[in-house]
PDB file of C-alpha atoms in Angstrom:
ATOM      1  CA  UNK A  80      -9.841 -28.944   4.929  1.00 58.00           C
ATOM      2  CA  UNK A  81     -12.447 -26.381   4.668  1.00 76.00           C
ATOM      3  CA  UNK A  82     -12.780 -26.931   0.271  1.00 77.00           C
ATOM      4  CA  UNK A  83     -11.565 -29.265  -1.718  1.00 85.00           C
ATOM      5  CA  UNK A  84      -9.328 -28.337  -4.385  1.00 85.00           C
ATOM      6  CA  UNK A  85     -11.602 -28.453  -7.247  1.00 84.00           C
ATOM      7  CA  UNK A  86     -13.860 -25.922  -4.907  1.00 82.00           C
ATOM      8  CA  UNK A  87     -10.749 -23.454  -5.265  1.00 81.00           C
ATOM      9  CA  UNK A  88     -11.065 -23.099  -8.943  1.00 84.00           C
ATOM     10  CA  UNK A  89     -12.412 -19.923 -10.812  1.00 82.00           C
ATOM     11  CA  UNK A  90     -16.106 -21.474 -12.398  1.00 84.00           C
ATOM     12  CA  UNK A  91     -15.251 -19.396 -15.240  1.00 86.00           C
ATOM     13  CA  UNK A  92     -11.860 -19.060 -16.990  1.00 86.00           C
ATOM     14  CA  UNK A  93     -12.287 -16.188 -19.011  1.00 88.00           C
ATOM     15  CA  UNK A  94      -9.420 -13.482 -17.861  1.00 85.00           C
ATOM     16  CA  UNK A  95     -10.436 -11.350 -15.085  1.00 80.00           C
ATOM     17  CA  UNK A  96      -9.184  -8.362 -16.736  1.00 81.00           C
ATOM     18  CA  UNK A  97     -12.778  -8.923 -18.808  1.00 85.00           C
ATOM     19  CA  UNK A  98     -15.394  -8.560 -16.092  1.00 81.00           C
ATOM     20  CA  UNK A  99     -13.465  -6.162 -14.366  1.00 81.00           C
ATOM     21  CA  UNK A 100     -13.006  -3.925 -16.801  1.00 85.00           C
ATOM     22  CA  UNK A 101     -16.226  -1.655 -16.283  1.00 87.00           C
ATOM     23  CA  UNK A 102     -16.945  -0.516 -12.534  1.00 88.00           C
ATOM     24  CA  UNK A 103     -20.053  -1.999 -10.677  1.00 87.00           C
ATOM     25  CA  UNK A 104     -21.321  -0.608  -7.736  1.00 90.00           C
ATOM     26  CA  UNK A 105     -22.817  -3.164  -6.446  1.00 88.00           C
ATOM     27  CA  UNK A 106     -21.959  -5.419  -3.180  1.00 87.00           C
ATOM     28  CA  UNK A 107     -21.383  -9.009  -3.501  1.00 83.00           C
ATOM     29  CA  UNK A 108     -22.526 -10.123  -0.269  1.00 87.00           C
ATOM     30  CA  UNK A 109     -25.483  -8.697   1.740  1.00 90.00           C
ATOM     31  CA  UNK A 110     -25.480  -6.005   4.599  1.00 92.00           C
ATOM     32  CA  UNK A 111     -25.989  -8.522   7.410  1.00 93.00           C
ATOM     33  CA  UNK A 112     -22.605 -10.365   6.317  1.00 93.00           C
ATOM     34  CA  UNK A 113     -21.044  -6.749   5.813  1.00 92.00           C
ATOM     35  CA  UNK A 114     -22.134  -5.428   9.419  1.00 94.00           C
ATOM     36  CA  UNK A 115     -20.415  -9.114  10.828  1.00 95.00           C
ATOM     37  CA  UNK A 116     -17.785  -8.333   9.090  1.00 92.00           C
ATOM     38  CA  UNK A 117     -17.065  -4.476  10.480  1.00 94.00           C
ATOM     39  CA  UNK A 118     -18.463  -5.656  13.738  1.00 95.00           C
ATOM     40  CA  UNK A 119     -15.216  -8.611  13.332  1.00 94.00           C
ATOM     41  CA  UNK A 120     -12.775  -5.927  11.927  1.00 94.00           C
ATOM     42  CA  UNK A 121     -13.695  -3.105  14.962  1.00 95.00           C
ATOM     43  CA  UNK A 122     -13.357  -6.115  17.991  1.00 94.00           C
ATOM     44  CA  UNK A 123      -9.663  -7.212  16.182  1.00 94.00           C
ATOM     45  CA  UNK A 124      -8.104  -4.665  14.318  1.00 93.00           C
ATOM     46  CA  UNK A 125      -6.247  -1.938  16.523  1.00 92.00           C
ATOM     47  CA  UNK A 126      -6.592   1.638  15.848  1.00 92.00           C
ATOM     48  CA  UNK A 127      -3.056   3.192  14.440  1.00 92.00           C
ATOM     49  CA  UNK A 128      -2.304  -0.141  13.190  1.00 91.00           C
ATOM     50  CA  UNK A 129      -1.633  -0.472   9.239  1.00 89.00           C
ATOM     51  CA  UNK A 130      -4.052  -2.239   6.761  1.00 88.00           C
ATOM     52  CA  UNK A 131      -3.467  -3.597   3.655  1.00 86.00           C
ATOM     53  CA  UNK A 132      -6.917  -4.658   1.711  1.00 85.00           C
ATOM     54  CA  UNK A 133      -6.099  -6.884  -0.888  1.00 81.00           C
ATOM     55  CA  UNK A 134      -9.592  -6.638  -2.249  1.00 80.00           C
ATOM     56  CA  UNK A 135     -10.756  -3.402  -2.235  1.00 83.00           C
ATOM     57  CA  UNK A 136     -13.766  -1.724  -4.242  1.00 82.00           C
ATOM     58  CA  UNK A 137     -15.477   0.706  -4.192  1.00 86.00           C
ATOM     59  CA  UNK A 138     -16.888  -0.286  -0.183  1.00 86.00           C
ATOM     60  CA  UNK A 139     -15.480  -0.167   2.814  1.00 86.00           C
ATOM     61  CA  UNK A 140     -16.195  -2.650   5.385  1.00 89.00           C
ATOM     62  CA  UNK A 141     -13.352  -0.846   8.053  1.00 91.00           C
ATOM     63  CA  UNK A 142     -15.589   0.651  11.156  1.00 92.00           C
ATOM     64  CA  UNK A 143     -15.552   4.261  10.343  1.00 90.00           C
ATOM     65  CA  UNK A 144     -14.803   5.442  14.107  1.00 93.00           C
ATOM     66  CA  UNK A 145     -11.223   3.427  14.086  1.00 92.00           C
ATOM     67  CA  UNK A 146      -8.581   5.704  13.103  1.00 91.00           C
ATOM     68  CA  UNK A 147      -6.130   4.031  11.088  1.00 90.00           C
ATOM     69  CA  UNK A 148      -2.429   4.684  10.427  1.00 90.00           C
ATOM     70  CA  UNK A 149      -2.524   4.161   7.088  1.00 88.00           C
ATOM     71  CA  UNK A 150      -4.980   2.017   4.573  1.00 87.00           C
ATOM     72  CA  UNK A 151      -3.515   0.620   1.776  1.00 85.00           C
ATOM     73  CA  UNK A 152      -6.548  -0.570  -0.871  1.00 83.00           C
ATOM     74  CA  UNK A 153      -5.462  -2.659  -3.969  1.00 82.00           C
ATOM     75  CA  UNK A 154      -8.413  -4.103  -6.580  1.00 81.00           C
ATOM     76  CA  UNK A 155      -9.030  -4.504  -9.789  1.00 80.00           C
ATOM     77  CA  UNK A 156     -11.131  -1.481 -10.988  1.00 83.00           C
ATOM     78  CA  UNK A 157     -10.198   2.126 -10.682  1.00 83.00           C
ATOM     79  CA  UNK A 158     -12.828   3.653 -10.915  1.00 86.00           C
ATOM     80  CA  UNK A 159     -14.409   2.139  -7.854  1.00 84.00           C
ATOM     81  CA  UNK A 160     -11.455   2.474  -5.842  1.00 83.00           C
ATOM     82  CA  UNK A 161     -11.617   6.289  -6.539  1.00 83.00           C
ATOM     83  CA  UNK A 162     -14.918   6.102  -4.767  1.00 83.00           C
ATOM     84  CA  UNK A 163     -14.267   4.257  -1.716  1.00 73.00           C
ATOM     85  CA  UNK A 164     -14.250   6.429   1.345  1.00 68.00           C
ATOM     86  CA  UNK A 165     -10.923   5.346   3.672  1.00 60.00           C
ATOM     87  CA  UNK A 166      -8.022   4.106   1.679  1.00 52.00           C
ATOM     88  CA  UNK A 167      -5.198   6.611   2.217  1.00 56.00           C
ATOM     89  CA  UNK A 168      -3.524   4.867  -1.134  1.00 58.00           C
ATOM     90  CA  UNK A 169      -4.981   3.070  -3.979  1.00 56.00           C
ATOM     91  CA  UNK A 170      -3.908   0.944  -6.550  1.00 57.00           C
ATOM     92  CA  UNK A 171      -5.574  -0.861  -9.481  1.00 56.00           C
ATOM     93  CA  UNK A 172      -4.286  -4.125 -10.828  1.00 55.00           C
ATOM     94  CA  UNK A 173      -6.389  -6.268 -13.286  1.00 49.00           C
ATOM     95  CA  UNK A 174      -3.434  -9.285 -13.257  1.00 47.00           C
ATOM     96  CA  UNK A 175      -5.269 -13.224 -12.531  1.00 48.00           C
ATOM     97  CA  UNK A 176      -1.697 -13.498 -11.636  1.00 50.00           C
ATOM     98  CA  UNK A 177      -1.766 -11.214  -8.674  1.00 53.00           C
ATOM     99  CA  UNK A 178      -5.714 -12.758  -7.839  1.00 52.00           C
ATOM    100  CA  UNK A 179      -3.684 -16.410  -7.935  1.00 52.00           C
ATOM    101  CA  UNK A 180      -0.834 -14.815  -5.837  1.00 51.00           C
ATOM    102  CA  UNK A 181      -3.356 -13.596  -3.357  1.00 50.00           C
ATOM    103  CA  UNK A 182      -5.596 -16.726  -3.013  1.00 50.00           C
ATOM    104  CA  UNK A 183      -2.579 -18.755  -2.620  1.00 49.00           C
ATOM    105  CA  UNK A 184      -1.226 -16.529   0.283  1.00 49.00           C
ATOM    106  CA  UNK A 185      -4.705 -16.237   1.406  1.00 48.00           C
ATOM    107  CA  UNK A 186      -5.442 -20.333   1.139  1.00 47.00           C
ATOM    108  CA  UNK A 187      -1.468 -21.255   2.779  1.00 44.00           C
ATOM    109  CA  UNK A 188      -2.603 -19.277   5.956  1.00 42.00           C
TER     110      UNK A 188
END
């Protein structure tokens, strides 16, 4: 097991609708990890193909030459989803639900 349960859990259990209610534009990892990443997204993902981004902001980390069919970006503040770049659709939802229905899905695979 990669973490242990207790490494699963929020450190703070204030509602997430809190800190996400204001937009910042910042990134939460550094551009090293975000090149990896879009380096690990161009070598797997196929062009045409559809995405769905479960935790989209306000940055894209999709290579910018693939040509997707269609990119579906869901996070929690719309205000930073209105300046991302790619997604053909957004959607804001500030639920801790929805964040436990994702890390569960996420965490199962």
């Amino acid at each position: 097991m990669l973490l242990r349960p207790e490494q699963r859990e929020k450190l703070d259990p204030s509602n997430d609708q809190d800190f996400y209610a204001f937009p910042r534009f910042v990134t939460h990892v550094d551009e090293g990890f975000i090149e990896q990443l879009t380096n690990l997204y161009r070598e797997r993902l196929q062009k045409n193909t559809r995405i769905l981004d479960l935790m989209s902001s306000w940055v894209s980390h999709l290579p910018d030459e693939v040509k997707f069919a269609h990119v579906e970006g869901h996070g929690m503040n719309q205000e930073e989803l209105a300046k991302k770049p790619a997604p053909t659709t957004s959607d804001c939802e500030r639920s801790d639900k929805m964040l436990d229905s994702i890390l569960l899905i996420c965490l199962s695979c």
